[in-house]
Amino acid sequence: MELIDTLTSEGNLTGLAKSRKAVHELGEWHRVIFVFVLNSKNEVLLQHRSAIKDHYPNLWDVSIGGHVSTNEDSLRVAVREVEEEIGLHITETDLEHLGALKTSLIKNDGTYFDNEFSDVYLLRTDKPIKDFVMQTTEVQDLKWIEIKKLQQMVDEKDQTLTPRYEQYELLLNTLKK
C-alpha cells in the first residue's frame, strides 16, 4: 500500500503517513505533482482520465499527475509519473518548475477532500501521440489542444475538464510571459 506523508495546512510534515484513501477521506494535506506537456505548436497534451479512477473519471485533465509518496522528492515523482502514465523516458533536467500551489477542493458531498500542495512542471516535446504509451488504468486517451482553446475551457469552467483551475492558470500565465 502506498503511504503518503500528511502535512499541516502550512505545508510542514506532521510525521504521519497514511494511505491515499485515508488522506482523501480525512481531508489531510499532502503533496502532489502535475506536469504539463507542451509542443512547439503551443499545444498542451491533455489526458482523458480512465473511467475507473476514484475521482474525476472520464474528464480531461492535466497531462500528468500523481501523489508524492512518503520520503519522495516531487521532481523524481514527476519523472516517474511521466514514464508511468505516457511511457516517455525523461530526466529531471527535462522539466521546468512552474511553481507551487496550495489548493483545496471538496467533492462527493463532503466525503472526498483534495487538500494539496502541488509542484507544477512543464515538459516540452514534439513527440506525436502515437509514440506515447498510455497506462490504461490511469489514462484512456490523449489529445493535443491549442493554448487558446484551453484558456477558453478554463474561462468557461468547462465541465469536461477537471477543476484544476489554479494549475491551468499557472501554465497559461507562464506561457503569456
PDB file of C-alpha atoms in Angstrom:
ATOM      1  CA  MET A   1       0.000   0.000   0.000  1.00  0.00           C
ATOM      2  CA  GLU A   2       1.271   3.420  -0.968  1.00  0.00           C
ATOM      3  CA  LEU A   3       1.738   5.729   2.023  1.00  0.00           C
ATOM      4  CA  ILE A   4       1.583   9.491   1.705  1.00  0.00           C
ATOM      5  CA  ASP A   5       3.116  11.963   4.162  1.00  0.00           C
ATOM      6  CA  THR A   6       0.492  14.184   5.755  1.00  0.00           C
ATOM      7  CA  LEU A   7       1.192  17.883   6.110  1.00  0.00           C
ATOM      8  CA  THR A   8      -0.010  20.771   8.216  1.00  0.00           C
ATOM      9  CA  SER A   9      -2.055  23.451   6.488  1.00  0.00           C
ATOM     10  CA  GLU A  10       1.222  25.405   6.235  1.00  0.00           C
ATOM     11  CA  GLY A  11       2.893  22.543   4.319  1.00  0.00           C
ATOM     12  CA  ASN A  12       5.066  21.151   7.100  1.00  0.00           C
ATOM     13  CA  LEU A  13       5.419  17.413   7.657  1.00  0.00           C
ATOM     14  CA  THR A  14       3.286  16.069  10.503  1.00  0.00           C
ATOM     15  CA  GLY A  15       5.409  12.940  10.915  1.00  0.00           C
ATOM     16  CA  LEU A  16       2.431  10.781   9.969  1.00  0.00           C
ATOM     17  CA  ALA A  17       1.846   8.830   6.776  1.00  0.00           C
ATOM     18  CA  LYS A  18      -1.496   7.473   5.635  1.00  0.00           C
ATOM     19  CA  SER A  19      -2.961   5.606   2.704  1.00  0.00           C
ATOM     20  CA  ARG A  20      -4.127   7.628  -0.270  1.00  0.00           C
ATOM     21  CA  LYS A  21      -7.713   6.667   0.543  1.00  0.00           C
ATOM     22  CA  ALA A  22      -7.402   7.852   4.159  1.00  0.00           C
ATOM     23  CA  VAL A  23      -5.701  11.102   3.128  1.00  0.00           C
ATOM     24  CA  HIS A  24      -8.666  11.976   0.907  1.00  0.00           C
ATOM     25  CA  GLU A  25     -11.392  10.735   3.242  1.00  0.00           C
ATOM     26  CA  LEU A  26      -9.966  12.649   6.224  1.00  0.00           C
ATOM     27  CA  GLY A  27      -9.038  15.770   4.289  1.00  0.00           C
ATOM     28  CA  GLU A  28      -5.336  15.556   5.158  1.00  0.00           C
ATOM     29  CA  TRP A  29      -2.985  17.980   3.457  1.00  0.00           C
ATOM     30  CA  HIS A  30      -0.487  16.205   1.182  1.00  0.00           C
ATOM     31  CA  ARG A  31       1.851  16.730  -1.784  1.00  0.00           C
ATOM     32  CA  VAL A  32       1.153  16.069  -5.454  1.00  0.00           C
ATOM     33  CA  ILE A  33       2.802  16.848  -8.779  1.00  0.00           C
ATOM     34  CA  PHE A  34       1.398  17.961 -12.100  1.00  0.00           C
ATOM     35  CA  VAL A  35       3.264  18.025 -15.402  1.00  0.00           C
ATOM     36  CA  PHE A  36       2.035  19.906 -18.429  1.00  0.00           C
ATOM     37  CA  VAL A  37       3.402  18.655 -21.747  1.00  0.00           C
ATOM     38  CA  LEU A  38       3.748  21.370 -24.390  1.00  0.00           C
ATOM     39  CA  ASN A  39       4.793  21.054 -28.038  1.00  0.00           C
ATOM     40  CA  SER A  40       6.363  23.642 -30.361  1.00  0.00           C
ATOM     41  CA  LYS A  41       2.928  24.382 -31.872  1.00  0.00           C
ATOM     42  CA  ASN A  42       1.867  25.757 -28.466  1.00  0.00           C
ATOM     43  CA  GLU A  43      -0.444  22.845 -27.865  1.00  0.00           C
ATOM     44  CA  VAL A  44      -0.869  21.225 -24.467  1.00  0.00           C
ATOM     45  CA  LEU A  45      -1.277  17.488 -24.072  1.00  0.00           C
ATOM     46  CA  LEU A  46      -4.416  16.615 -22.115  1.00  0.00           C
ATOM     47  CA  GLN A  47      -5.163  13.183 -20.750  1.00  0.00           C
ATOM     48  CA  HIS A  48      -8.630  11.704 -20.652  1.00  0.00           C
ATOM     49  CA  ARG A  49      -8.814  10.099 -17.228  1.00  0.00           C
ATOM     50  CA  SER A  50      -9.745   6.451 -17.016  1.00  0.00           C
ATOM     51  CA  ALA A  51     -13.357   5.574 -16.260  1.00  0.00           C
ATOM     52  CA  ILE A  52     -12.168   3.534 -13.260  1.00  0.00           C
ATOM     53  CA  LYS A  53     -10.462   6.432 -11.456  1.00  0.00           C
ATOM     54  CA  ASP A  54     -11.884   7.143  -7.996  1.00  0.00           C
ATOM     55  CA  HIS A  55     -12.171  10.859  -8.673  1.00  0.00           C
ATOM     56  CA  TYR A  56     -12.705  12.830 -11.852  1.00  0.00           C
ATOM     57  CA  PRO A  57     -13.285   9.731 -14.011  1.00  0.00           C
ATOM     58  CA  ASN A  58     -13.814  10.375 -17.726  1.00  0.00           C
ATOM     59  CA  LEU A  59     -12.690  14.010 -17.556  1.00  0.00           C
ATOM     60  CA  TRP A  60      -9.898  15.731 -19.461  1.00  0.00           C
ATOM     61  CA  ASP A  61      -7.021  16.613 -17.179  1.00  0.00           C
ATOM     62  CA  VAL A  62      -3.504  17.975 -16.830  1.00  0.00           C
ATOM     63  CA  SER A  63      -1.036  15.953 -18.934  1.00  0.00           C
ATOM     64  CA  ILE A  64       0.384  14.062 -15.934  1.00  0.00           C
ATOM     65  CA  GLY A  65      -0.470  13.963 -12.243  1.00  0.00           C
ATOM     66  CA  GLY A  66       0.474  11.960  -9.207  1.00  0.00           C
ATOM     67  CA  HIS A  67       0.820  11.789  -5.448  1.00  0.00           C
ATOM     68  CA  VAL A  68       4.156  12.191  -3.705  1.00  0.00           C
ATOM     69  CA  SER A  69       4.650   9.120  -1.525  1.00  0.00           C
ATOM     70  CA  THR A  70       6.434   9.076   1.822  1.00  0.00           C
ATOM     71  CA  ASN A  71      10.095  10.101   1.615  1.00  0.00           C
ATOM     72  CA  GLU A  72       9.854  11.008  -2.083  1.00  0.00           C
ATOM     73  CA  ASP A  73      11.029  14.128  -3.875  1.00  0.00           C
ATOM     74  CA  SER A  74       8.488  15.847  -6.159  1.00  0.00           C
ATOM     75  CA  LEU A  75      10.891  16.166  -9.082  1.00  0.00           C
ATOM     76  CA  ARG A  76      11.671  12.444  -9.076  1.00  0.00           C
ATOM     77  CA  VAL A  77       7.957  11.686  -8.778  1.00  0.00           C
ATOM     78  CA  ALA A  78       7.282  13.884 -11.816  1.00  0.00           C
ATOM     79  CA  VAL A  79       9.878  11.970 -13.863  1.00  0.00           C
ATOM     80  CA  ARG A  80       8.423   8.635 -12.740  1.00  0.00           C
ATOM     81  CA  GLU A  81       4.814   9.647 -13.416  1.00  0.00           C
ATOM     82  CA  VAL A  82       5.645  10.827 -16.954  1.00  0.00           C
ATOM     83  CA  GLU A  83       7.073   7.385 -17.667  1.00  0.00           C
ATOM     84  CA  GLU A  84       4.227   5.515 -15.972  1.00  0.00           C
ATOM     85  CA  GLU A  85       1.325   7.458 -17.479  1.00  0.00           C
ATOM     86  CA  ILE A  86       2.534   8.108 -21.044  1.00  0.00           C
ATOM     87  CA  GLY A  87       5.629   5.915 -21.389  1.00  0.00           C
ATOM     88  CA  LEU A  88       8.043   8.765 -22.031  1.00  0.00           C
ATOM     89  CA  HIS A  89      11.588   8.397 -20.648  1.00  0.00           C
ATOM     90  CA  ILE A  90      12.854  11.763 -19.413  1.00  0.00           C
ATOM     91  CA  THR A  91      15.348  13.132 -16.906  1.00  0.00           C
ATOM     92  CA  GLU A  92      14.918  15.749 -14.195  1.00  0.00           C
ATOM     93  CA  THR A  93      16.615  18.340 -16.404  1.00  0.00           C
ATOM     94  CA  ASP A  94      13.824  17.952 -18.983  1.00  0.00           C
ATOM     95  CA  LEU A  95      11.358  19.508 -16.544  1.00  0.00           C
ATOM     96  CA  GLU A  96      10.856  23.197 -15.818  1.00  0.00           C
ATOM     97  CA  HIS A  97       9.329  24.018 -12.423  1.00  0.00           C
ATOM     98  CA  LEU A  98       6.474  26.480 -12.997  1.00  0.00           C
ATOM     99  CA  GLY A  99       5.582  26.944  -9.354  1.00  0.00           C
ATOM    100  CA  ALA A 100       3.973  25.551  -6.246  1.00  0.00           C
ATOM    101  CA  LEU A 101       0.312  25.867  -5.346  1.00  0.00           C
ATOM    102  CA  LYS A 102      -1.901  25.226  -2.336  1.00  0.00           C
ATOM    103  CA  THR A 103      -5.403  24.124  -3.318  1.00  0.00           C
ATOM    104  CA  SER A 104      -8.412  22.697  -1.540  1.00  0.00           C
ATOM    105  CA  LEU A 105     -11.439  21.030  -3.122  1.00  0.00           C
ATOM    106  CA  ILE A 106     -14.278  19.124  -1.517  1.00  0.00           C
ATOM    107  CA  LYS A 107     -16.089  16.562  -3.636  1.00  0.00           C
ATOM    108  CA  ASN A 108     -18.717  13.846  -3.371  1.00  0.00           C
ATOM    109  CA  ASP A 109     -20.898  15.813  -0.947  1.00  0.00           C
ATOM    110  CA  GLY A 110     -18.074  16.189   1.556  1.00  0.00           C
ATOM    111  CA  THR A 111     -16.766  12.632   1.528  1.00  0.00           C
ATOM    112  CA  TYR A 112     -13.656  13.272  -0.579  1.00  0.00           C
ATOM    113  CA  PHE A 113     -11.159  16.055   0.039  1.00  0.00           C
ATOM    114  CA  ASP A 114      -8.306  17.265  -2.169  1.00  0.00           C
ATOM    115  CA  ASN A 115      -6.162  19.354   0.193  1.00  0.00           C
ATOM    116  CA  GLU A 116      -2.976  19.559  -1.793  1.00  0.00           C
ATOM    117  CA  PHE A 117       0.359  21.266  -2.110  1.00  0.00           C
ATOM    118  CA  SER A 118       1.289  20.789  -5.740  1.00  0.00           C
ATOM    119  CA  ASP A 119       4.502  21.288  -7.645  1.00  0.00           C
ATOM    120  CA  VAL A 120       3.691  22.102 -11.254  1.00  0.00           C
ATOM    121  CA  TYR A 121       6.183  21.318 -14.020  1.00  0.00           C
ATOM    122  CA  LEU A 122       6.439  21.875 -17.760  1.00  0.00           C
ATOM    123  CA  LEU A 123       7.858  19.342 -20.226  1.00  0.00           C
ATOM    124  CA  ARG A 124       8.455  20.346 -23.832  1.00  0.00           C
ATOM    125  CA  THR A 125       8.323  17.665 -26.523  1.00  0.00           C
ATOM    126  CA  ASP A 126       7.157  17.260 -30.094  1.00  0.00           C
ATOM    127  CA  LYS A 127       6.516  13.532 -29.869  1.00  0.00           C
ATOM    128  CA  PRO A 128       3.312  12.549 -31.654  1.00  0.00           C
ATOM    129  CA  ILE A 129       0.586  10.943 -29.583  1.00  0.00           C
ATOM    130  CA  LYS A 130       1.139   7.616 -31.337  1.00  0.00           C
ATOM    131  CA  ASP A 131       4.573   7.455 -29.647  1.00  0.00           C
ATOM    132  CA  PHE A 132       3.111   7.676 -26.142  1.00  0.00           C
ATOM    133  CA  VAL A 133       2.246   4.502 -24.245  1.00  0.00           C
ATOM    134  CA  MET A 134      -0.776   5.131 -22.045  1.00  0.00           C
ATOM    135  CA  GLN A 135      -1.170   3.471 -18.666  1.00  0.00           C
ATOM    136  CA  THR A 136      -4.749   2.317 -19.252  1.00  0.00           C
ATOM    137  CA  THR A 137      -5.644   2.182 -15.550  1.00  0.00           C
ATOM    138  CA  GLU A 138      -4.910   5.920 -15.438  1.00  0.00           C
ATOM    139  CA  VAL A 139      -5.390   7.274 -18.965  1.00  0.00           C
ATOM    140  CA  GLN A 140      -7.892   6.277 -21.648  1.00  0.00           C
ATOM    141  CA  ASP A 141      -6.951   8.838 -24.292  1.00  0.00           C
ATOM    142  CA  LEU A 142      -4.629  11.746 -25.068  1.00  0.00           C
ATOM    143  CA  LYS A 143      -5.049  14.826 -27.231  1.00  0.00           C
ATOM    144  CA  TRP A 144      -3.150  17.969 -28.116  1.00  0.00           C
ATOM    145  CA  ILE A 145      -5.169  21.135 -27.521  1.00  0.00           C
ATOM    146  CA  GLU A 146      -4.322  24.685 -28.543  1.00  0.00           C
ATOM    147  CA  ILE A 147      -3.474  27.050 -25.678  1.00  0.00           C
ATOM    148  CA  LYS A 148      -6.278  29.378 -26.811  1.00  0.00           C
ATOM    149  CA  LYS A 149      -8.811  26.512 -26.566  1.00  0.00           C
ATOM    150  CA  LEU A 150      -7.548  25.506 -23.111  1.00  0.00           C
ATOM    151  CA  GLN A 151      -7.875  29.110 -21.962  1.00  0.00           C
ATOM    152  CA  GLN A 152     -11.460  29.147 -23.234  1.00  0.00           C
ATOM    153  CA  MET A 153     -12.263  25.885 -21.419  1.00  0.00           C
ATOM    154  CA  VAL A 154     -10.785  27.245 -18.175  1.00  0.00           C
ATOM    155  CA  ASP A 155     -12.597  30.575 -18.526  1.00  0.00           C
ATOM    156  CA  GLU A 156     -15.901  28.777 -19.115  1.00  0.00           C
ATOM    157  CA  LYS A 157     -15.210  26.196 -16.380  1.00  0.00           C
ATOM    158  CA  ASP A 158     -15.886  23.521 -18.980  1.00  0.00           C
ATOM    159  CA  GLN A 159     -17.491  20.508 -17.292  1.00  0.00           C
ATOM    160  CA  THR A 160     -15.428  18.049 -19.379  1.00  0.00           C
ATOM    161  CA  LEU A 161     -12.254  19.401 -17.736  1.00  0.00           C
ATOM    162  CA  THR A 162     -11.059  18.579 -14.209  1.00  0.00           C
ATOM    163  CA  PRO A 163     -11.451  21.607 -11.927  1.00  0.00           C
ATOM    164  CA  ARG A 164      -7.698  22.166 -11.504  1.00  0.00           C
ATOM    165  CA  TYR A 165      -8.107  25.810 -12.432  1.00  0.00           C
ATOM    166  CA  GLU A 166      -5.154  27.093 -10.392  1.00  0.00           C
ATOM    167  CA  GLN A 167      -2.821  24.672 -12.188  1.00  0.00           C
ATOM    168  CA  TYR A 168      -4.178  25.576 -15.631  1.00  0.00           C
ATOM    169  CA  GLU A 169      -3.899  29.301 -14.837  1.00  0.00           C
ATOM    170  CA  LEU A 170      -0.299  28.867 -13.668  1.00  0.00           C
ATOM    171  CA  LEU A 171       0.578  27.297 -17.022  1.00  0.00           C
ATOM    172  CA  LEU A 172      -1.395  29.824 -19.055  1.00  0.00           C
ATOM    173  CA  ASN A 173       0.054  32.823 -17.209  1.00  0.00           C
ATOM    174  CA  THR A 174       3.585  31.443 -17.582  1.00  0.00           C
ATOM    175  CA  LEU A 175       3.127  30.995 -21.335  1.00  0.00           C
ATOM    176  CA  LYS A 176       1.809  34.578 -21.707  1.00  0.00           C
ATOM    177  CA  LYS A 177       5.094  35.984 -20.391  1.00  0.00           C
TER     178      LYS A 177
END
